[in-house]
mmCIF file of C-alpha atoms in Angstrom:
data_model
loop_
_atom_site.group_PDB
_atom_site.id
_atom_site.type_symbol
_atom_site.label_atom_id
_atom_site.label_comp_id
_atom_site.label_asym_id
_atom_site.label_seq_id
_atom_site.Cartn_x
_atom_site.Cartn_y
_atom_site.Cartn_z
ATOM 1 C CA MET A 1 37.582 -50.130 -14.529
ATOM 2 C CA SER A 2 38.291 -46.759 -16.094
ATOM 3 C CA ALA A 3 38.466 -43.527 -14.157
ATOM 4 C CA GLN A 4 35.916 -41.000 -15.374
ATOM 5 C CA ALA A 5 35.913 -37.260 -14.697
ATOM 6 C CA GLY A 6 34.031 -36.564 -11.507
ATOM 7 C CA SER A 7 34.472 -40.008 -10.065
ATOM 8 C CA PRO A 8 36.183 -40.441 -6.731
ATOM 9 C CA ILE A 9 38.909 -42.540 -8.341
ATOM 10 C CA SER A 10 40.245 -39.757 -10.545
ATOM 11 C CA GLY A 11 40.594 -37.441 -7.528
ATOM 12 C CA ARG A 12 38.876 -34.643 -9.414
ATOM 13 C CA ALA A 13 35.228 -33.788 -8.574
ATOM 14 C CA GLU A 14 33.011 -32.516 -11.334
ATOM 15 C CA ASN A 15 32.116 -28.856 -10.980
ATOM 16 C CA PRO A 16 28.346 -28.443 -11.493
ATOM 17 C CA TYR A 17 28.914 -24.862 -12.704
ATOM 18 C CA ASP A 18 31.277 -25.676 -15.598
ATOM 19 C CA HIS A 19 28.481 -25.104 -18.090
ATOM 20 C CA ILE A 20 28.301 -21.367 -17.159
ATOM 21 C CA SER A 21 31.366 -20.527 -19.224
ATOM 22 C CA GLU A 22 29.782 -22.271 -22.211
ATOM 23 C CA ARG A 23 26.717 -19.987 -22.024
ATOM 24 C CA GLY A 24 28.488 -16.657 -21.652
ATOM 25 C CA GLY A 25 29.287 -16.315 -17.946
ATOM 26 C CA PRO A 26 27.211 -15.631 -14.868
ATOM 27 C CA ALA A 27 24.007 -13.636 -14.984
ATOM 28 C CA PRO A 28 24.487 -9.868 -15.039
ATOM 29 C CA VAL A 29 24.020 -7.973 -11.798
ATOM 30 C CA LEU A 30 21.210 -5.422 -11.774
ATOM 31 C CA GLN A 31 22.370 -1.847 -11.971
ATOM 32 C CA ARG A 32 20.549 -0.232 -9.043
ATOM 33 C CA ASN A 33 22.302 -0.559 -5.713
ATOM 34 C CA HIS A 34 19.313 -1.809 -3.716
ATOM 35 C CA ASP A 35 18.557 -4.547 -6.276
ATOM 36 C CA ARG A 36 21.995 -6.096 -6.090
ATOM 37 C CA PRO A 37 22.378 -9.264 -4.044
ATOM 38 C CA ALA A 38 24.093 -8.986 -0.697
ATOM 39 C CA GLY A 39 27.826 -9.510 -0.640
ATOM 40 C CA LEU A 40 30.906 -8.367 1.185
ATOM 41 C CA ASP A 41 31.167 -5.300 -1.031
ATOM 42 C CA ASN A 42 27.415 -4.605 -0.832
ATOM 43 C CA PRO A 43 25.896 -5.728 2.495
ATOM 44 C CA ARG A 44 22.153 -5.478 3.071
ATOM 45 C CA ALA A 45 22.587 -3.669 6.378
ATOM 46 C CA PRO A 46 23.884 -0.120 6.136
ATOM 47 C CA ARG A 47 27.296 0.627 7.521
ATOM 48 C CA ARG A 48 27.502 2.019 11.011
ATOM 49 C CA ARG A 49 27.577 5.739 11.307
ATOM 50 C CA ASN A 50 29.997 7.532 13.563
ATOM 51 C CA GLY A 51 27.296 8.256 16.161
ATOM 52 C CA MET A 52 26.832 6.671 19.548
ATOM 53 C CA PRO A 53 27.576 2.938 19.351
ATOM 54 C CA ASN A 54 24.629 0.688 20.193
ATOM 55 C CA PHE A 55 22.178 3.618 20.214
ATOM 56 C CA GLU A 56 19.345 1.467 18.850
ATOM 57 C CA LYS A 57 19.997 -1.210 21.481
ATOM 58 C CA TYR A 58 19.734 1.346 24.276
ATOM 59 C CA THR A 59 16.550 2.861 22.844
ATOM 60 C CA TRP A 60 15.078 -0.645 22.546
ATOM 61 C CA LEU A 61 15.907 -1.335 26.191
ATOM 62 C CA PHE A 62 14.529 2.059 27.233
ATOM 63 C CA MET A 63 11.229 1.296 25.503
ATOM 64 C CA ARG A 64 10.854 -1.984 27.393
ATOM 65 C CA PHE A 65 11.778 -0.660 30.843
ATOM 66 C CA SER A 66 9.901 2.631 30.507
ATOM 67 C CA GLY A 67 6.852 0.745 29.249
ATOM 68 C CA VAL A 68 6.765 -1.400 32.382
ATOM 69 C CA VAL A 69 7.161 1.635 34.657
ATOM 70 C CA LEU A 70 4.558 3.591 32.646
ATOM 71 C CA VAL A 71 1.978 0.838 33.106
ATOM 72 C CA PHE A 72 2.207 1.218 36.894
ATOM 73 C CA LEU A 73 2.370 5.031 36.809
ATOM 74 C CA ALA A 74 -0.526 5.440 34.383
ATOM 75 C CA LEU A 75 -2.777 2.815 35.971
ATOM 76 C CA GLY A 76 -2.057 4.270 39.413
ATOM 77 C CA HIS A 77 -2.841 7.756 38.108
ATOM 78 C CA LEU A 78 -6.100 6.599 36.531
ATOM 79 C CA PHE A 79 -7.146 4.662 39.634
ATOM 80 C CA ILE A 80 -6.496 7.611 41.950
ATOM 81 C CA MET A 81 -8.152 10.164 39.668
ATOM 82 C CA LEU A 82 -11.147 8.137 38.487
ATOM 83 C CA MET A 83 -11.979 5.582 41.165
ATOM 84 C CA TRP A 84 -10.559 6.686 44.518
ATOM 85 C CA GLU A 85 -13.132 8.218 46.886
ATOM 86 C CA ASN A 86 -15.575 10.207 44.677
ATOM 87 C CA GLY A 87 -13.604 9.849 41.448
ATOM 88 C CA VAL A 88 -13.685 12.727 38.996
ATOM 89 C CA TYR A 89 -16.252 14.645 41.026
ATOM 90 C CA ARG A 90 -13.646 15.643 43.615
ATOM 91 C CA ILE A 91 -11.093 16.948 41.095
ATOM 92 C CA ASP A 92 -10.923 20.721 41.102
ATOM 93 C CA PHE A 93 -8.306 23.437 41.515
ATOM 94 C CA ASN A 94 -8.049 22.849 45.275
ATOM 95 C CA TYR A 95 -7.509 19.113 44.794
ATOM 96 C CA VAL A 96 -4.702 19.708 42.273
ATOM 97 C CA ALA A 97 -3.149 22.380 44.508
ATOM 98 C CA GLN A 98 -3.216 20.036 47.494
ATOM 99 C CA ARG A 99 -1.851 17.156 45.468
ATOM 100 C CA TRP A 100 1.012 19.155 43.926
ATOM 101 C CA SER A 101 2.042 20.552 47.289
ATOM 102 C CA SER A 102 3.335 17.061 48.087
ATOM 103 C CA PRO A 103 6.813 16.184 46.723
ATOM 104 C CA PHE A 104 5.646 12.570 46.246
ATOM 105 C CA TRP A 105 2.852 13.529 43.832
ATOM 106 C CA GLN A 106 5.032 16.088 42.083
ATOM 107 C CA THR A 107 7.643 13.388 41.491
ATOM 108 C CA TRP A 108 4.954 10.896 40.391
ATOM 109 C CA ASP A 109 3.465 13.290 37.844
ATOM 110 C CA LEU A 110 6.867 14.526 36.672
ATOM 111 C CA LEU A 111 8.068 10.957 36.133
ATOM 112 C CA LEU A 112 4.836 10.165 34.298
ATOM 113 C CA LEU A 113 5.270 13.232 32.068
ATOM 114 C CA TRP A 114 8.919 12.579 31.212
ATOM 115 C CA LEU A 115 8.628 8.831 30.661
ATOM 116 C CA ALA A 116 5.452 9.139 28.574
ATOM 117 C CA GLN A 117 6.943 11.922 26.442
ATOM 118 C CA LEU A 118 10.275 10.165 25.862
ATOM 119 C CA HIS A 119 8.615 6.778 25.303
ATOM 120 C CA GLY A 120 6.158 8.214 22.765
ATOM 121 C CA GLY A 121 8.839 10.335 21.108
ATOM 122 C CA ASN A 122 11.114 7.342 20.699
ATOM 123 C CA GLY A 123 8.230 5.404 19.162
ATOM 124 C CA MET A 124 7.581 8.251 16.724
ATOM 125 C CA ARG A 125 11.308 8.416 15.893
ATOM 126 C CA THR A 126 11.196 4.712 15.023
ATOM 127 C CA ILE A 127 8.100 5.188 12.845
ATOM 128 C CA ILE A 128 9.762 8.111 11.050
ATOM 129 C CA ALA A 129 12.875 5.989 10.434
ATOM 130 C CA ASP A 130 10.767 3.105 9.100
ATOM 131 C CA TYR A 131 8.508 5.037 6.748
ATOM 132 C CA THR A 132 10.546 7.931 5.359
ATOM 133 C CA ARG A 133 12.632 7.352 2.270
ATOM 134 C CA LYS A 134 14.432 10.643 1.792
ATOM 135 C CA ASP A 135 17.071 11.770 4.252
ATOM 136 C CA SER A 136 15.865 15.368 4.110
ATOM 137 C CA THR A 137 12.296 14.344 5.028
ATOM 138 C CA LYS A 138 13.611 12.212 7.869
ATOM 139 C CA PHE A 139 15.722 15.127 9.132
ATOM 140 C CA TRP A 140 12.844 17.634 9.138
ATOM 141 C CA LEU A 141 10.353 15.236 10.713
ATOM 142 C CA ASN A 142 12.843 14.339 13.449
ATOM 143 C CA THR A 143 13.571 18.041 13.987
ATOM 144 C CA LEU A 144 9.862 18.818 14.386
ATOM 145 C CA LEU A 145 9.488 15.860 16.722
ATOM 146 C CA ALA A 146 12.429 16.964 18.873
ATOM 147 C CA LEU A 147 11.169 20.558 19.052
ATOM 148 C CA SER A 148 7.661 19.486 20.056
ATOM 149 C CA MET A 149 9.041 17.096 22.677
ATOM 150 C CA ILE A 150 11.327 19.758 24.145
ATOM 151 C CA PHE A 151 8.483 22.287 24.214
ATOM 152 C CA THR A 152 6.119 19.867 25.966
ATOM 153 C CA LEU A 153 8.726 18.698 28.481
ATOM 154 C CA VAL A 154 9.877 22.222 29.360
ATOM 155 C CA LEU A 155 6.345 23.590 29.675
ATOM 156 C CA GLY A 156 5.049 20.586 31.667
ATOM 157 C CA THR A 157 8.043 20.590 33.999
ATOM 158 C CA TYR A 158 7.764 24.344 34.495
ATOM 159 C CA VAL A 159 4.070 24.105 35.419
ATOM 160 C CA LEU A 160 4.621 21.167 37.757
ATOM 161 C CA LEU A 161 7.557 22.650 39.620
ATOM 162 C CA THR A 162 6.413 26.259 39.855
ATOM 163 C CA PHE A 163 2.713 25.685 40.523
ATOM 164 C CA ASN A 164 1.459 28.230 43.047
ATOM 165 C CA ALA A 165 -1.837 27.488 44.775
ATOM 166 C CA ASN A 166 -2.038 31.022 46.188
ATOM 167 C CA ILE A 167 -3.518 32.830 43.215
ATOM 168 C CA SER A 168 -4.738 36.278 44.138
#
């Protein structure tokens, strides 16, 4: 019995890619960076920036926990405002003044404001990151988002905490 190349007797396995050198080498790699196949020198995932480590993980966790809390806060708010006693017919300036004189309701509404604003803002930040291609567009959209969130949070907190029922 003779030992042929690639047989287990010869100790040398046949390389199925030997024919590549006969045809001129491997296929050329495309020139654009995003069309190249993933490799150690060109991974698909971008390299980590020098920002806060695990920022996306913490924002993901915040979205889940704040969403659960927001369900209870928002449904409680809707139930009290729309269904309790006479529903919307009892809501007027005096009702709001009486409600916001209580630290419990101030805290409830403040927590609802902050969690809803941060939860929605984080969702918008994710949408901006997913759908913008240029870094400059992403920067300006995130800047506008941050400014609008800060404005809404500051104004809402100011109104809630400094509300004076004694208007003369």
